[in-house]
Amino acid sequence: MSRFNWVEGTTKVSEFVKAVTTDLTNTAENKWELVYPKNISEVENTAIIKTKTSFNKEFYLKIQRPTDSMNYVLMQIGTGMNDEKDDLAENKKSNPARFAWYRENNELYLGEWLPVQYWISFSSDFINIVIQGDPSPDEAPYNNYLISYAYIGALEGYEGADEDTDYNFGLTVSSDAPPTFPKDYGNRTASAVTDIALVGTRTGTPYQAHYPGFHTSNPWMDKNFISGSAWTHKYHFSEVTVIHAYDRERGKLQNVLVGDRSAIFHLDELIQDKGTKEEKVYKMFNINAPYNFLNNGPNVLYGIAIRKS
């Protein structure tokens, strides 16, 4: 696994695109490159950045806040720019996916002043990002502010597997609204919300839906989880395998684990191999966005932990 960066920040809705773009492009290593607009000072509600992966392929990410949107941005991935160099090329991009930090609720007033917190783990190969709308404008029972997760980037392959480079780049986000299911690339075109969109399948079919797999107990079993395991004295988490309906297991999401969020608080830290050279620290997020890739996983009640160090 390549080295990676960790960023925590708080910004306003009006500056969200610029703040996240700045953090991803303004670093000494693992930086992404801003390609539209040309200068960070010109970024307002749209930015396109690109990366050159460790396996020497270029991929693009577009982040756009629609006019008057106070609760979400749209994300798309692609493999090229249009002739004008101001957008992703047609037929070489995923469908827009709605990445939300609040539900739409006409009884709540949200302005461009609304704070949005974010946590990002990234390298040139991947981005893990969690966003949270500030709960202050919400009201009891506080069901409107969202904690949402997105993954952008390449999958980590399995030892002994065939090389996966040409189409190894994906997107999945969390949303307040049900995804749309377009037919741009056939009946199994990915929404990138309740599934994972990959640039191509093994044979190159573009932007097809992939799904998560991970170790879990029965989500509906009788349980009283109030601490870690009484036997191992640990919390047990799992890597996320990405699976296609025909190609089957392909690879794993990088720097992210999933596990039962019972007895774990939002923003708790989990330490693996504590006190050794292999020590890893993960931050726990109790994702509450109603639509995300876990909807099509083996346990919808799990939380997400992204690696911090």
CSV table of C-alpha atoms in Angstrom, one decimal:
chain,number,residue,atom,x,y,z
A,1,MET,CA,0.0,0.0,0.0
A,2,SER,CA,1.3,3.4,-0.9
A,3,ARG,CA,1.9,6.2,1.6
A,4,PHE,CA,-1.0,8.5,2.2
A,5,ASN,CA,-2.1,11.8,3.6
A,6,TRP,CA,-4.6,12.6,6.3
A,7,VAL,CA,-6.6,15.8,6.5
A,8,GLU,CA,-9.3,17.1,8.8
A,9,GLY,CA,-11.1,20.4,8.2
A,10,THR,CA,-14.2,22.5,8.5
A,11,THR,CA,-15.6,24.8,5.8
A,12,LYS,CA,-18.8,26.5,4.7
A,13,VAL,CA,-21.2,25.2,2.1
A,14,SER,CA,-20.2,28.1,-0.2
A,15,GLU,CA,-16.5,27.1,0.0
A,16,PHE,CA,-16.8,23.3,0.2
A,17,VAL,CA,-15.6,22.6,-3.3
A,18,LYS,CA,-12.6,24.9,-3.0
A,19,ALA,CA,-11.6,23.7,0.4
A,20,VAL,CA,-11.6,20.0,-0.5
A,21,THR,CA,-9.9,20.7,-3.8
A,22,THR,CA,-7.2,22.7,-2.1
A,23,ASP,CA,-6.5,19.9,0.4
A,24,LEU,CA,-6.2,17.3,-2.3
A,25,THR,CA,-3.9,19.4,-4.6
A,26,ASN,CA,-1.8,21.4,-2.1
A,27,THR,CA,0.5,18.8,-0.6
A,28,ALA,CA,4.1,17.8,-1.0
A,29,GLU,CA,3.4,14.2,-2.0
A,30,ASN,CA,0.4,12.2,-3.2
A,31,LYS,CA,-1.1,15.3,-4.6
A,32,TRP,CA,-3.8,15.5,-7.2
A,33,GLU,CA,-3.6,18.0,-10.0
A,34,LEU,CA,-6.2,20.8,-10.6
A,35,VAL,CA,-7.1,20.8,-14.3
A,36,TYR,CA,-10.3,22.9,-14.3
A,37,PRO,CA,-10.2,25.8,-13.6
A,38,LYS,CA,-6.5,26.4,-14.0
A,39,ASN,CA,-5.9,28.1,-10.7
A,40,ILE,CA,-7.2,27.4,-7.2
A,41,SER,CA,-8.2,31.0,-6.8
A,42,GLU,CA,-10.8,30.6,-9.6
A,43,VAL,CA,-12.5,27.6,-8.0
A,44,GLU,CA,-16.0,28.3,-6.8
A,45,ASN,CA,-18.7,25.6,-7.3
A,46,THR,CA,-16.9,23.3,-9.8
A,47,ALA,CA,-13.5,21.7,-9.9
A,48,ILE,CA,-11.9,18.9,-11.9
A,49,ILE,CA,-8.8,17.2,-10.6
A,50,LYS,CA,-6.8,14.3,-11.9
A,51,THR,CA,-4.3,11.8,-10.6
A,52,LYS,CA,-1.6,9.7,-12.0
A,53,THR,CA,-1.7,6.4,-10.1
A,54,SER,CA,1.1,4.3,-8.9
A,55,PHE,CA,0.4,2.0,-11.9
A,56,ASN,CA,0.8,5.0,-14.3
A,57,LYS,CA,-2.8,5.6,-15.4
A,58,GLU,CA,-4.6,9.0,-15.3
A,59,PHE,CA,-8.1,9.4,-14.0
A,60,TYR,CA,-10.3,12.4,-13.3
A,61,LEU,CA,-12.7,13.5,-10.5
A,62,LYS,CA,-15.2,16.2,-10.9
A,63,ILE,CA,-16.8,17.9,-7.9
A,64,GLN,CA,-19.7,20.3,-8.5
A,65,ARG,CA,-22.1,22.1,-6.3
A,66,PRO,CA,-25.3,22.8,-8.3
A,67,THR,CA,-26.8,26.3,-8.2
A,68,ASP,CA,-28.6,27.0,-4.9
A,69,SER,CA,-27.7,23.6,-3.4
A,70,MET,CA,-27.2,23.8,0.3
A,71,ASN,CA,-27.0,20.1,1.2
A,72,TYR,CA,-25.0,18.2,-1.5
A,73,VAL,CA,-22.4,18.2,-4.2
A,74,LEU,CA,-22.2,16.0,-7.3
A,75,MET,CA,-19.3,13.7,-8.0
A,76,GLN,CA,-18.2,12.1,-11.2
A,77,ILE,CA,-15.1,10.1,-12.4
A,78,GLY,CA,-13.8,9.9,-15.9
A,79,THR,CA,-10.9,9.0,-18.1
A,80,GLY,CA,-10.6,12.2,-20.2
A,81,MET,CA,-11.5,15.8,-20.8
A,82,ASN,CA,-13.6,17.3,-23.5
A,83,ASP,CA,-12.1,19.4,-26.3
A,84,GLU,CA,-12.7,22.7,-24.5
A,85,LYS,CA,-10.9,21.3,-21.4
A,86,ASP,CA,-13.7,22.5,-19.1
A,87,ASP,CA,-15.6,19.3,-18.5
A,88,LEU,CA,-15.2,15.5,-18.5
A,89,ALA,CA,-15.5,13.9,-22.0
A,90,GLU,CA,-18.8,12.4,-23.0
A,91,ASN,CA,-19.0,8.7,-23.0
A,92,LYS,CA,-15.9,8.6,-20.8
A,93,LYS,CA,-17.4,9.4,-17.4
A,94,SER,CA,-19.7,8.0,-14.7
A,95,ASN,CA,-23.1,9.4,-14.0
A,96,PRO,CA,-23.3,12.2,-11.5
A,97,ALA,CA,-23.7,10.9,-7.9
A,98,ARG,CA,-25.2,13.1,-5.1
A,99,PHE,CA,-22.9,13.3,-2.1
A,100,ALA,CA,-25.0,14.9,0.7
A,101,TRP,CA,-24.3,16.3,4.2
A,102,TYR,CA,-28.0,17.2,5.0
A,103,ARG,CA,-31.4,15.9,4.0
A,104,GLU,CA,-33.6,18.3,2.1
A,105,ASN,CA,-36.2,19.6,4.5
A,106,ASN,CA,-38.3,22.7,3.8
A,107,GLU,CA,-38.9,23.3,7.5
A,108,LEU,CA,-35.2,23.8,8.1
A,109,TYR,CA,-33.3,26.9,6.9
A,110,LEU,CA,-29.8,26.1,5.6
A,111,GLY,CA,-27.6,28.9,4.2
A,112,GLU,CA,-24.2,29.0,2.5
A,113,TRP,CA,-22.9,29.7,6.0
A,114,LEU,CA,-23.6,26.2,7.1
A,115,PRO,CA,-20.5,24.5,8.4
A,116,VAL,CA,-19.4,21.2,6.9
A,117,GLN,CA,-16.8,19.0,8.6
A,118,TYR,CA,-14.7,16.6,6.5
A,119,TRP,CA,-12.0,13.9,7.1
A,120,ILE,CA,-9.9,12.7,4.2
A,121,SER,CA,-7.4,9.9,3.8
A,122,PHE,CA,-5.8,10.0,0.3
A,123,SER,CA,-2.9,9.1,-1.9
A,124,SER,CA,-2.4,9.2,-5.7
A,125,ASP,CA,-4.4,6.0,-5.9
A,126,PHE,CA,-7.4,6.7,-3.7
A,127,ILE,CA,-9.5,9.1,-1.7
A,128,ASN,CA,-11.5,8.2,1.4
A,129,ILE,CA,-13.7,11.1,2.5
A,130,VAL,CA,-16.3,11.5,5.2
A,131,ILE,CA,-18.4,14.7,5.4
A,132,GLN,CA,-20.8,15.8,8.2
A,133,GLY,CA,-23.2,18.7,8.1
A,134,ASP,CA,-23.2,20.7,11.3
A,135,PRO,CA,-26.1,19.5,13.6
A,136,SER,CA,-26.7,23.0,15.0
A,137,PRO,CA,-29.5,24.0,12.6
A,138,ASP,CA,-31.2,20.7,13.0
A,139,GLU,CA,-33.8,19.9,15.7
A,140,ALA,CA,-34.9,16.9,17.7
A,141,PRO,CA,-34.8,14.0,16.8
A,142,TYR,CA,-31.8,15.3,14.7
A,143,ASN,CA,-32.6,13.1,11.7
A,144,ASN,CA,-31.6,15.7,9.1
A,145,TYR,CA,-27.9,16.3,9.4
A,146,LEU,CA,-25.9,13.5,7.7
A,147,ILE,CA,-22.6,11.7,8.1
A,148,SER,CA,-21.7,10.5,4.7
A,149,TYR,CA,-18.8,8.5,3.1
A,150,ALA,CA,-17.3,8.4,-0.3
A,151,TYR,CA,-14.5,6.4,-2.0
A,152,ILE,CA,-12.8,7.5,-5.1
A,153,GLY,CA,-9.9,5.5,-6.6
A,154,ALA,CA,-8.3,2.2,-7.4
A,155,LEU,CA,-8.8,-1.1,-5.8
A,156,GLU,CA,-6.0,-3.0,-4.1
A,157,GLY,CA,-5.6,-6.3,-5.9
A,158,TYR,CA,-5.2,-9.8,-4.5
A,159,GLU,CA,-1.9,-11.6,-4.4
A,160,GLY,CA,-1.6,-13.8,-7.4
A,161,ALA,CA,-4.5,-12.1,-9.3
A,162,ASP,CA,-4.2,-10.8,-12.8
A,163,GLU,CA,-3.0,-7.2,-13.3
A,164,ASP,CA,-5.8,-4.7,-13.0
A,165,THR,CA,-4.8,-1.3,-14.4
A,166,ASP,CA,-6.7,0.0,-17.5
A,167,TYR,CA,-10.1,0.2,-15.8
A,168,ASN,CA,-9.2,0.2,-12.1
A,169,PHE,CA,-10.8,3.3,-10.8
A,170,GLY,CA,-14.1,3.7,-9.0
A,171,LEU,CA,-16.6,5.9,-7.2
A,172,THR,CA,-19.2,5.5,-4.5
A,173,VAL,CA,-20.9,8.2,-2.4
A,174,SER,CA,-23.6,8.5,0.3
A,175,SER,CA,-26.8,10.4,-0.4
A,176,ASP,CA,-29.9,11.8,1.2
A,177,ALA,CA,-32.0,10.8,-1.9
A,178,PRO,CA,-32.6,7.5,-3.7
A,179,PRO,CA,-30.2,7.1,-6.7
A,180,THR,CA,-31.3,7.3,-10.3
A,181,PHE,CA,-30.5,4.3,-12.4
A,182,PRO,CA,-29.6,5.5,-15.9
A,183,LYS,CA,-29.1,3.3,-18.9
A,184,ASP,CA,-26.1,5.1,-20.4
A,185,TYR,CA,-24.0,2.0,-20.3
A,186,GLY,CA,-26.7,-0.7,-20.3
A,187,ASN,CA,-29.2,-2.0,-17.7
A,188,ARG,CA,-26.5,-2.4,-15.0
A,189,THR,CA,-25.0,1.1,-15.3
A,190,ALA,CA,-23.8,2.1,-11.8
A,191,SER,CA,-25.5,4.8,-9.8
A,192,ALA,CA,-22.3,5.2,-7.6
A,193,VAL,CA,-24.6,5.6,-4.6
A,194,THR,CA,-26.0,2.2,-3.6
A,195,ASP,CA,-23.3,0.5,-5.6
A,196,ILE,CA,-19.7,1.1,-6.7
A,197,ALA,CA,-19.0,2.4,-10.2
A,198,LEU,CA,-15.7,1.2,-11.8
A,199,VAL,CA,-14.3,2.6,-15.0
A,200,GLY,CA,-14.6,-0.8,-16.7
A,201,THR,CA,-15.1,-4.5,-16.1
A,202,ARG,CA,-12.5,-7.2,-16.9
A,203,THR,CA,-13.6,-6.9,-20.6
A,204,GLY,CA,-14.0,-3.1,-20.6
A,205,THR,CA,-17.7,-2.7,-20.2
A,206,PRO,CA,-17.8,0.9,-18.8
A,207,TYR,CA,-19.2,2.1,-15.5
A,208,GLN,CA,-21.0,-1.1,-14.3
A,209,ALA,CA,-22.4,-1.6,-10.8
A,210,HIS,CA,-20.1,-3.4,-8.4
A,211,TYR,CA,-21.1,-4.4,-4.8
A,212,PRO,CA,-19.3,-4.8,-1.4
A,213,GLY,CA,-18.6,-8.0,0.4
A,214,PHE,CA,-17.2,-8.4,3.9
A,215,HIS,CA,-17.1,-10.7,6.9
A,216,THR,CA,-20.2,-10.2,9.1
A,217,SER,CA,-22.5,-11.9,11.5
A,218,ASN,CA,-26.3,-12.1,10.8
A,219,PRO,CA,-27.4,-8.4,11.0
A,220,TRP,CA,-30.7,-9.5,12.6
A,221,MET,CA,-29.3,-11.8,15.2
A,222,ASP,CA,-30.1,-11.4,18.9
A,223,LYS,CA,-27.2,-9.4,20.3
A,224,ASN,CA,-26.2,-7.2,23.2
A,225,PHE,CA,-23.0,-5.7,22.1
A,226,ILE,CA,-21.9,-3.2,24.8
A,227,SER,CA,-18.1,-3.6,24.5
A,228,GLY,CA,-15.5,-5.4,22.5
A,229,SER,CA,-15.2,-9.1,22.3
A,230,ALA,CA,-15.0,-10.7,25.8
A,231,TRP,CA,-12.6,-13.3,24.4
A,232,THR,CA,-10.2,-11.2,22.2
A,233,HIS,CA,-10.8,-7.8,24.0
A,234,LYS,CA,-10.9,-6.3,20.5
A,235,TYR,CA,-13.4,-4.9,18.0
A,236,HIS,CA,-13.5,-7.0,14.9
A,237,PHE,CA,-13.5,-5.2,11.6
A,238,SER,CA,-13.3,-6.4,8.0
A,239,GLU,CA,-11.8,-5.2,4.7
A,240,VAL,CA,-14.2,-4.5,1.9
A,241,THR,CA,-14.1,-6.7,-1.2
A,242,VAL,CA,-15.6,-5.3,-4.4
A,243,ILE,CA,-17.6,-7.8,-6.4
A,244,HIS,CA,-19.1,-7.8,-9.9
A,245,ALA,CA,-22.1,-9.9,-11.0
A,246,TYR,CA,-20.1,-11.7,-13.6
A,247,ASP,CA,-16.4,-11.0,-12.9
A,248,ARG,CA,-16.9,-11.8,-9.1
A,249,GLU,CA,-14.3,-10.7,-6.6
A,250,ARG,CA,-12.0,-8.0,-8.1
A,251,GLY,CA,-10.1,-6.2,-5.3
A,252,LYS,CA,-10.4,-4.3,-2.0
A,253,LEU,CA,-11.1,-0.7,-1.1
A,254,GLN,CA,-7.9,0.9,0.3
A,255,ASN,CA,-7.4,2.2,3.8
A,256,VAL,CA,-11.0,1.5,4.9
A,257,LEU,CA,-12.6,-1.1,7.2
A,258,VAL,CA,-16.2,-1.9,8.1
A,259,GLY,CA,-17.6,-3.3,11.3
A,260,ASP,CA,-20.4,-3.4,13.8
A,261,ARG,CA,-20.9,0.1,15.3
A,262,SER,CA,-22.6,-1.2,18.4
A,263,ALA,CA,-20.7,0.0,21.5
A,264,ILE,CA,-18.5,2.3,19.4
A,265,PHE,CA,-19.0,6.0,19.3
A,266,HIS,CA,-18.8,8.2,16.2
A,267,LEU,CA,-15.2,9.5,15.9
A,268,ASP,CA,-13.7,6.8,18.2
A,269,GLU,CA,-10.2,5.7,17.2
A,270,LEU,CA,-9.3,2.0,16.6
A,271,ILE,CA,-5.7,0.8,16.8
A,272,GLN,CA,-4.4,-2.2,15.0
A,273,ASP,CA,-1.2,-3.9,16.1
A,274,LYS,CA,-0.7,-1.4,18.9
A,275,GLY,CA,2.9,-0.7,19.9
A,276,THR,CA,4.4,-2.4,16.9
A,277,LYS,CA,6.0,-1.1,13.7
A,278,GLU,CA,2.9,-2.2,11.9
A,279,GLU,CA,0.6,-0.1,14.1
A,280,LYS,CA,-2.3,1.5,12.2
A,281,VAL,CA,-4.9,4.0,13.5
A,282,TYR,CA,-8.4,4.1,12.1
A,283,LYS,CA,-11.1,6.7,12.9
A,284,MET,CA,-14.7,5.4,13.2
A,285,PHE,CA,-17.7,7.0,11.5
A,286,ASN,CA,-21.2,6.0,12.2
A,287,ILE,CA,-22.6,6.8,8.8
A,288,ASN,CA,-26.2,7.7,8.9
A,289,ALA,CA,-26.8,8.8,5.2
A,290,PRO,CA,-29.8,6.6,4.2
A,291,TYR,CA,-28.4,5.6,0.8
A,292,ASN,CA,-24.9,4.2,0.4
A,293,PHE,CA,-23.0,1.2,-0.8
A,294,LEU,CA,-23.8,-0.8,2.4
A,295,ASN,CA,-27.4,-0.9,1.3
A,296,ASN,CA,-26.3,-3.7,-1.1
A,297,GLY,CA,-23.8,-5.3,1.3
A,298,PRO,CA,-24.3,-8.1,3.7
A,299,ASN,CA,-24.9,-5.8,6.7
A,300,VAL,CA,-26.6,-2.4,6.4
A,301,LEU,CA,-26.0,-1.7,10.2
A,302,TYR,CA,-22.2,-1.5,9.9
A,303,GLY,CA,-20.1,1.6,10.3
A,304,ILE,CA,-17.0,2.7,8.4
A,305,ALA,CA,-13.5,3.3,9.7
A,306,ILE,CA,-10.9,5.0,7.6
A,307,ARG,CA,-7.2,4.8,8.2
A,308,LYS,CA,-5.6,7.9,9.8
A,309,SER,CA,-2.0,6.8,10.3
